[in-house]
PDB file of C-alpha atoms in Angstrom:
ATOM      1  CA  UNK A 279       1.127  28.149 -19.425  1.00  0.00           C
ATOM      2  CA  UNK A 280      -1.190  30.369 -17.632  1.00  0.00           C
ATOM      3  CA  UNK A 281      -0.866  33.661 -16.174  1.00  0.00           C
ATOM      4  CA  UNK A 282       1.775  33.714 -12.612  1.00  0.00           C
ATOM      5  CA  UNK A 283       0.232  37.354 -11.792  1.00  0.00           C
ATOM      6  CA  UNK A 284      -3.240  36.828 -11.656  1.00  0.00           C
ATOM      7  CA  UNK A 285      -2.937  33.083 -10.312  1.00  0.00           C
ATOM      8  CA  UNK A 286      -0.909  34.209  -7.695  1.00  0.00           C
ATOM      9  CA  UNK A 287      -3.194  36.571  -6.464  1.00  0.00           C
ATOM     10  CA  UNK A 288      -6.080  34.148  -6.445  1.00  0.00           C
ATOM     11  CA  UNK A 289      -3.695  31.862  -4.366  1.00  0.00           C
ATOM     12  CA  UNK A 290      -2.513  34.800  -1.800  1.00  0.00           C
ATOM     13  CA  UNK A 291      -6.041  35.139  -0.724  1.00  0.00           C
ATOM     14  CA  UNK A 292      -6.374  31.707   0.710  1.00  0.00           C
ATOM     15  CA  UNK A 293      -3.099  30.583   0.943  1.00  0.00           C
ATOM     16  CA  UNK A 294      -0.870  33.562   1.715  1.00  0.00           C
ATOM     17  CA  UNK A 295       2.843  31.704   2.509  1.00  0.00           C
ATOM     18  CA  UNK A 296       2.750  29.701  -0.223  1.00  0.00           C
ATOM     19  CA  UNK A 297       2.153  32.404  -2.287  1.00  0.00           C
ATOM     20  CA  UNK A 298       4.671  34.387  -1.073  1.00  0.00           C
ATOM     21  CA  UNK A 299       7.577  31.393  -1.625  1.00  0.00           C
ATOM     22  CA  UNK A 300       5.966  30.986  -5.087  1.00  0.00           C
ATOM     23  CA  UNK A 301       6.627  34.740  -5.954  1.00  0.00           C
ATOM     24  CA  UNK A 302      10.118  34.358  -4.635  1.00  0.00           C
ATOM     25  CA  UNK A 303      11.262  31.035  -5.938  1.00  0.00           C
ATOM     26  CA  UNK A 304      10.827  29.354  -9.447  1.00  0.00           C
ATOM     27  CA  UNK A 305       7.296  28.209 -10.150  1.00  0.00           C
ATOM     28  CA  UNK A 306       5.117  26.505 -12.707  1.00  0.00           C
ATOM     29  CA  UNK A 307       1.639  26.672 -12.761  1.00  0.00           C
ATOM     30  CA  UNK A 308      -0.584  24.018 -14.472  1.00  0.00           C
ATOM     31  CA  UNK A 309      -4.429  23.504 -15.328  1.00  0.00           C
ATOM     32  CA  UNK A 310      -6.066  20.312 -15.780  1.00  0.00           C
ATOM     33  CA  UNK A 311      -9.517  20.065 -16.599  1.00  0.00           C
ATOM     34  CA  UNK A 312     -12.149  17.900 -14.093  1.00  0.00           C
ATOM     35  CA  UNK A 313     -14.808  16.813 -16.562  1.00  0.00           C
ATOM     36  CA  UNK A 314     -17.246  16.218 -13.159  1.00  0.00           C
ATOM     37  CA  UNK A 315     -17.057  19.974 -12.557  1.00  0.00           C
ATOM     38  CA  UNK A 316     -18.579  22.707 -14.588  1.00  0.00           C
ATOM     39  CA  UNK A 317     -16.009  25.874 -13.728  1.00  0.00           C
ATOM     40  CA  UNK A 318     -13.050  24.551 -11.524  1.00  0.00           C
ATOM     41  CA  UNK A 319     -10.317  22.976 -12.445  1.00  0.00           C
ATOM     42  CA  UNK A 320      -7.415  21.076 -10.888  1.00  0.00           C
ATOM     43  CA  UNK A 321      -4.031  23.964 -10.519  1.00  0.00           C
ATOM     44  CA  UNK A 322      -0.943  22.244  -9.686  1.00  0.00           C
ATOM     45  CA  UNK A 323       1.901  24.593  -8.515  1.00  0.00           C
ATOM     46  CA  UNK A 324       5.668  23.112  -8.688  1.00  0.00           C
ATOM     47  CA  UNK A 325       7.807  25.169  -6.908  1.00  0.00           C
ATOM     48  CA  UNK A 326      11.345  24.674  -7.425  1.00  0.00           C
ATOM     49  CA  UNK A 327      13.171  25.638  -4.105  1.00  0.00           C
ATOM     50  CA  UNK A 328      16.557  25.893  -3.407  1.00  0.00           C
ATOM     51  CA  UNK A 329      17.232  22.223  -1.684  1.00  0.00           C
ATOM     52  CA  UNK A 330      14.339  20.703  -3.634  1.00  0.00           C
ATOM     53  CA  UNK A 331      11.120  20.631  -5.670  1.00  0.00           C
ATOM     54  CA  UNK A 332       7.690  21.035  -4.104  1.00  0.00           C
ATOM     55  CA  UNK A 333       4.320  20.809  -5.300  1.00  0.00           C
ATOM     56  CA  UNK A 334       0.895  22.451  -4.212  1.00  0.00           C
ATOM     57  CA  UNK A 335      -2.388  21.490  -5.127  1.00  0.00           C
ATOM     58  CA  UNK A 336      -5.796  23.396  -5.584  1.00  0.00           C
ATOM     59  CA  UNK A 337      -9.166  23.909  -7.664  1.00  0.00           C
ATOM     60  CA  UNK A 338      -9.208  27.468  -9.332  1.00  0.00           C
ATOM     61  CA  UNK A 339     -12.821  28.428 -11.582  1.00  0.00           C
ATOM     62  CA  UNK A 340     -10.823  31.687 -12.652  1.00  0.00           C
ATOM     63  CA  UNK A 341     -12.223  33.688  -9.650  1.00  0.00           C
ATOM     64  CA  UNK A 342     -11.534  31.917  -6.845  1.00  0.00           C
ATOM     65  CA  UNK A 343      -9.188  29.257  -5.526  1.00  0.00           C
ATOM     66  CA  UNK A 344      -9.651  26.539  -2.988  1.00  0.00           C
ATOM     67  CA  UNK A 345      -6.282  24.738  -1.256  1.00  0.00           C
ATOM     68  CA  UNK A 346      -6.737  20.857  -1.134  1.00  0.00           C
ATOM     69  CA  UNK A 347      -4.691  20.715   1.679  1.00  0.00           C
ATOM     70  CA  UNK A 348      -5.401  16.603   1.707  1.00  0.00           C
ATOM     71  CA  UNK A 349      -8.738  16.670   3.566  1.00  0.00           C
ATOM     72  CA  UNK A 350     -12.019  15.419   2.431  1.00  0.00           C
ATOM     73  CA  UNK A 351     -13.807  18.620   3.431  1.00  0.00           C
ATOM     74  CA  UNK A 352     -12.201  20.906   0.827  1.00  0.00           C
ATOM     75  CA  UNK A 353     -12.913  19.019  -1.757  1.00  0.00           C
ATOM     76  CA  UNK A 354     -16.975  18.157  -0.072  1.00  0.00           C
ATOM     77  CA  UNK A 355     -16.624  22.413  -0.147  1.00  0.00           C
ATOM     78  CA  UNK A 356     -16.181  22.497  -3.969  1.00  0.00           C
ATOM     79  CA  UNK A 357     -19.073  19.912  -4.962  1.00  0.00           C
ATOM     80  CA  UNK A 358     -21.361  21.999  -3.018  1.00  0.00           C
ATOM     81  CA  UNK A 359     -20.175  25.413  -4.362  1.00  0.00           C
ATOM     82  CA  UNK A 360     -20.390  23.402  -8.145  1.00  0.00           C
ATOM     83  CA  UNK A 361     -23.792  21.202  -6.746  1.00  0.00           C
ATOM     84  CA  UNK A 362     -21.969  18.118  -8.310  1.00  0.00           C
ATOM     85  CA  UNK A 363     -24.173  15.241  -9.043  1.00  0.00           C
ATOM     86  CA  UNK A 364     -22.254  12.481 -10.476  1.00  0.00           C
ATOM     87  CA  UNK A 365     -23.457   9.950 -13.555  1.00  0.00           C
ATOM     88  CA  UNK A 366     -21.481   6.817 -13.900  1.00  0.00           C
ATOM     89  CA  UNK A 367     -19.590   8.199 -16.530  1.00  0.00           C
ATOM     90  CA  UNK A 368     -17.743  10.733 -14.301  1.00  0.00           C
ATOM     91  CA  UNK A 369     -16.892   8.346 -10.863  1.00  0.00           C
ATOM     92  CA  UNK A 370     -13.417   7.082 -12.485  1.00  0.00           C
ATOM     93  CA  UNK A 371     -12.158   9.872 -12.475  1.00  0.00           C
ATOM     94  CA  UNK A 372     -13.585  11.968  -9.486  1.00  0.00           C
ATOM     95  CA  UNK A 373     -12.687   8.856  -7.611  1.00  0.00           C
ATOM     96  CA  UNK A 374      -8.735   8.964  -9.012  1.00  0.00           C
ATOM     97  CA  UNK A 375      -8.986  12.747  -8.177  1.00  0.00           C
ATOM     98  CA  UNK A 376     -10.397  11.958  -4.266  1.00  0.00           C
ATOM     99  CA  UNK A 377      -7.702   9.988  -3.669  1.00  0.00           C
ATOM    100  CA  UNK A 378      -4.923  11.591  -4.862  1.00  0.00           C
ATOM    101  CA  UNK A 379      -6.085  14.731  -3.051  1.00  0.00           C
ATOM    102  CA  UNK A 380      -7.143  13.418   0.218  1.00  0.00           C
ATOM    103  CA  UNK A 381      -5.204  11.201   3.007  1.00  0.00           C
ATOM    104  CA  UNK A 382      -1.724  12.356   2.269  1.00  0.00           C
ATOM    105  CA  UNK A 383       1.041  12.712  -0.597  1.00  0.00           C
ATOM    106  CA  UNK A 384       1.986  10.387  -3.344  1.00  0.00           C
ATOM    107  CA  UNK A 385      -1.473   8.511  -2.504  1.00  0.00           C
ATOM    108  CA  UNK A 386      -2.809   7.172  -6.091  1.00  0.00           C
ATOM    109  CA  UNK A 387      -5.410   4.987  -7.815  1.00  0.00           C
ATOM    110  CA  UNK A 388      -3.218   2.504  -9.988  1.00  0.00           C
ATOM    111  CA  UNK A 389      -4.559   0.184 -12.555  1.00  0.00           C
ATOM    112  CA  UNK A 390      -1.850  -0.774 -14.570  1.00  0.00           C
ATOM    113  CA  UNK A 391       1.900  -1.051 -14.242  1.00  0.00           C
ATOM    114  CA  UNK A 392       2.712   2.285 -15.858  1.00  0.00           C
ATOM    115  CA  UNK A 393       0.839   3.896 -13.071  1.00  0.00           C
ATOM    116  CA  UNK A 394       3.404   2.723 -10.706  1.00  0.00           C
ATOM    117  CA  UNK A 395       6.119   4.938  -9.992  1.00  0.00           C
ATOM    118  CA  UNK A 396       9.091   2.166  -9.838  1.00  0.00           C
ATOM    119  CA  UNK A 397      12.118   2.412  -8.565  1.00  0.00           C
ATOM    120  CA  UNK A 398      14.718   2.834 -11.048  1.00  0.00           C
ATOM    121  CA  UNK A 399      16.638  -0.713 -10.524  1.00  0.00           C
ATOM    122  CA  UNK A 400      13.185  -2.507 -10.827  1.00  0.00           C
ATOM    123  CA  UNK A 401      14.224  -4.078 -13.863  1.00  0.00           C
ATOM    124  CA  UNK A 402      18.006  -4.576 -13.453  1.00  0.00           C
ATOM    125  CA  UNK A 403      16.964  -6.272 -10.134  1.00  0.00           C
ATOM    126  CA  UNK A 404      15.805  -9.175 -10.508  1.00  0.00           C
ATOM    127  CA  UNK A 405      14.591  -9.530  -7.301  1.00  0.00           C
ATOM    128  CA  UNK A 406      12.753  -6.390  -7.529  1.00  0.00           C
ATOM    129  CA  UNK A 407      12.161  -7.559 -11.184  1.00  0.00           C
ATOM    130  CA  UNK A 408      10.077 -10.785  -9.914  1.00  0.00           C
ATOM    131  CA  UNK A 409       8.143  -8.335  -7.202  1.00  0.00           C
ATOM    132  CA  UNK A 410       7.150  -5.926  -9.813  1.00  0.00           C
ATOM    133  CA  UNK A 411       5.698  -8.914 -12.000  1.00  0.00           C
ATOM    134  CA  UNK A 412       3.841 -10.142  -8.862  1.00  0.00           C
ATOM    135  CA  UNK A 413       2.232  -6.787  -8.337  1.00  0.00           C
ATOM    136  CA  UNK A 414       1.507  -5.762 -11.930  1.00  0.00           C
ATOM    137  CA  UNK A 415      -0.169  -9.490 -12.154  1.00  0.00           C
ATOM    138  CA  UNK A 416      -2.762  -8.117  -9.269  1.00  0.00           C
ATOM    139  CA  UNK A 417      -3.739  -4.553 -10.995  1.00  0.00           C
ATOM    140  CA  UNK A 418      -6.652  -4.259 -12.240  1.00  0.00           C
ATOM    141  CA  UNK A 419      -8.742  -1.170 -13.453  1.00  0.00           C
ATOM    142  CA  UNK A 420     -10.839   0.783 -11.255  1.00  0.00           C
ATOM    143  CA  UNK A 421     -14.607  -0.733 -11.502  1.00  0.00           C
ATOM    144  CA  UNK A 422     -17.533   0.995 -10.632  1.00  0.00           C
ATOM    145  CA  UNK A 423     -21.616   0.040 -10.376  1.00  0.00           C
ATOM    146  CA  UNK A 424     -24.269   1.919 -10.145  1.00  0.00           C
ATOM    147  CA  UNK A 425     -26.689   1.708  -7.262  1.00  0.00           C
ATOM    148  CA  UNK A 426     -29.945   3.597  -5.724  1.00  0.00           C
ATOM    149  CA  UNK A 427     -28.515   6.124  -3.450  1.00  0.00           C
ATOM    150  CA  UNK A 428     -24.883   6.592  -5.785  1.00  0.00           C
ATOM    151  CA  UNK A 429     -22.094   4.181  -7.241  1.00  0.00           C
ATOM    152  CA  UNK A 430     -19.680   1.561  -5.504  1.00  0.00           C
ATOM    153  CA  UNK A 431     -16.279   1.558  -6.585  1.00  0.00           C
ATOM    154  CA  UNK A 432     -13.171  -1.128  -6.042  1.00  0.00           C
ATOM    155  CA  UNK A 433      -9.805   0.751  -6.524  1.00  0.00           C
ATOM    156  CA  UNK A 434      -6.164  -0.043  -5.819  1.00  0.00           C
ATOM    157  CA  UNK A 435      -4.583   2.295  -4.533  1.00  0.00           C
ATOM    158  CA  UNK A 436      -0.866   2.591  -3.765  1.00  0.00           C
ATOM    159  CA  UNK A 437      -0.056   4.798  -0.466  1.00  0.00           C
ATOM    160  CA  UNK A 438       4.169   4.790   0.336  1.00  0.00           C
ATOM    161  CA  UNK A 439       4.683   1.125  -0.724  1.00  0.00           C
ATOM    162  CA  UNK A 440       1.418  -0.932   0.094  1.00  0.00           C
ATOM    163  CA  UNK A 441      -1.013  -1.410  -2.542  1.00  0.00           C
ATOM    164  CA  UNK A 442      -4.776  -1.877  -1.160  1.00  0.00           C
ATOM    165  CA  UNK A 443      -7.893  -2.566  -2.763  1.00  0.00           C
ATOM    166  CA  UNK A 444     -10.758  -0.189  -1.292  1.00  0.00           C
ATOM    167  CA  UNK A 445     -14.052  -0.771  -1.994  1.00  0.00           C
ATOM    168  CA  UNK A 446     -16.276   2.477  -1.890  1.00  0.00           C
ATOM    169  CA  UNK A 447     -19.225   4.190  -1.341  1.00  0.00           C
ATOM    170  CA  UNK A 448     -20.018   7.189  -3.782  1.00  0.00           C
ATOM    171  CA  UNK A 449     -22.827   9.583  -3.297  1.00  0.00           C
ATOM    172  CA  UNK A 450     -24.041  11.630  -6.424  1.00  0.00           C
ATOM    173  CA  UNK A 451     -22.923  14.532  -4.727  1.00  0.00           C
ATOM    174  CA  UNK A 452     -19.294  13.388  -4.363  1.00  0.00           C
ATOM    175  CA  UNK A 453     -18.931  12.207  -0.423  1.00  0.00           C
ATOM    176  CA  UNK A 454     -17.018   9.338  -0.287  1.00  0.00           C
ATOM    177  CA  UNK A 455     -17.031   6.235   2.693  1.00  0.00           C
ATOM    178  CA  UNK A 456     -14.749   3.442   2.606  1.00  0.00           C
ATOM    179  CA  UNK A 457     -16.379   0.307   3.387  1.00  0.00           C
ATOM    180  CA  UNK A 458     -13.658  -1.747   2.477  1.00  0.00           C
ATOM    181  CA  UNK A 459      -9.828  -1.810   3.331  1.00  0.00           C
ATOM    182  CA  UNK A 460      -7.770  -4.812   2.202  1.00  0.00           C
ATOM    183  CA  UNK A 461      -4.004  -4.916   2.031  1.00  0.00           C
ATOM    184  CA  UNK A 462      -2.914  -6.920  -1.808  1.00  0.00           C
ATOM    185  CA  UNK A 463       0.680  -6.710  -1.420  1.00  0.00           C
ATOM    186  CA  UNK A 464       3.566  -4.827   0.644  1.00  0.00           C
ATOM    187  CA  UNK A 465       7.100  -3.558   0.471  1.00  0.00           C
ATOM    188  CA  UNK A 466       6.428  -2.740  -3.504  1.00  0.00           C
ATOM    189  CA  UNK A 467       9.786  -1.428  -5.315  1.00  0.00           C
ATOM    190  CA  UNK A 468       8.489   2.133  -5.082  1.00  0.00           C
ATOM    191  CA  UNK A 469      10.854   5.350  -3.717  1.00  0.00           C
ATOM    192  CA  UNK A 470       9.233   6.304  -0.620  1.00  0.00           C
ATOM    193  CA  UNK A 471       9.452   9.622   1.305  1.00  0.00           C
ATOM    194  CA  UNK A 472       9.354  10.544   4.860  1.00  0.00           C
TER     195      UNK A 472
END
């Protein structure tokens, strides 16, 4: 657990109104390290409001925190501030990070079938059932090689209920270009929002 007081202050000075509904409502705060960056790390805020849960996402190095409000840019703004420059070892998971913080909610890298948020029927279904065999016989893990000017990276990645494979483009300073966008499978057995 970390401290509400002094993380909400951090938050209030770039993201006032959620700040102010965190303060009033019921909220849990969250690190997780990023083992590409030297000082930030990933703070997840669930807020608990009165008709349902909601969660907020940023980078906080103790000083100062940046809102990834789902576009590239903010998180472009925190390689520079941290002058990133990836190795091989670190792409995983910067890429798994990229994409679940740019392009919209619930967007994810998936590799195996536990990274799929199924419905709860999935199994007692056996339509569903026979789906969720087809799709976890197409996952594969995340594979990345290394090239002159960065990395390349194939991913699946599930965004509502469509799985794609991307293939892309890493620089060593973090940007990110797809070059490749193939639809595997749609209409997976995966709750969707609107």
């Amino acid at each position: 657990m970390i401290a509400k007081t002094e993380t909400l202050l951090r938050i209030a000075q770039v993201d006032p109104v959620h700040a102010d509904t965190m303060s009033r409502q019921p909220t849990t705060f969250s690190t997780e390290p990023l083992s590409f960056y030297g000082h930030f790390k990933l703070l997840t805020a669930d807020v608990m409001l009165p008709h349902r849960p909601i969660q907020f996402r940023y980078v906080d190095d103790g000083r100062q925190v940046v809102v990834l409000s789902g576009r590239e840019q903010d998180i472009y703004n925190v390689n520079a501030r941290e002058k990133l420059s990836l190795d091989a070892a670190h792409v995983p998971e910067y890429v798994r990070f990229f994409i679940a913080n740019t392009g919209g909610t619930g967007r994810r890298v998936v590799e195996k079938a536990a990274d799929v948020p199924w419905r709860g029927d999935v199994d007692t279904t056996p339509e569903l059932a026979t789906k969720k065999a087809e799709v976890s016989a197409r996952l594969h893990p995340l594979h990345v090689t290394a090239g002159d000017a960065g990395f390349q990276a194939v991913a699946l990645v599930l965004e509502d209920d469509v799985l794609h494979e991307l293939t892309l483009q890493i620089r060593k300073d973090g940007h990110v270009d797809t070059t490749r966008s193939q639809v595997v499978l749609s209409s997976l057995p995966v709750p969707v929002t609107f």
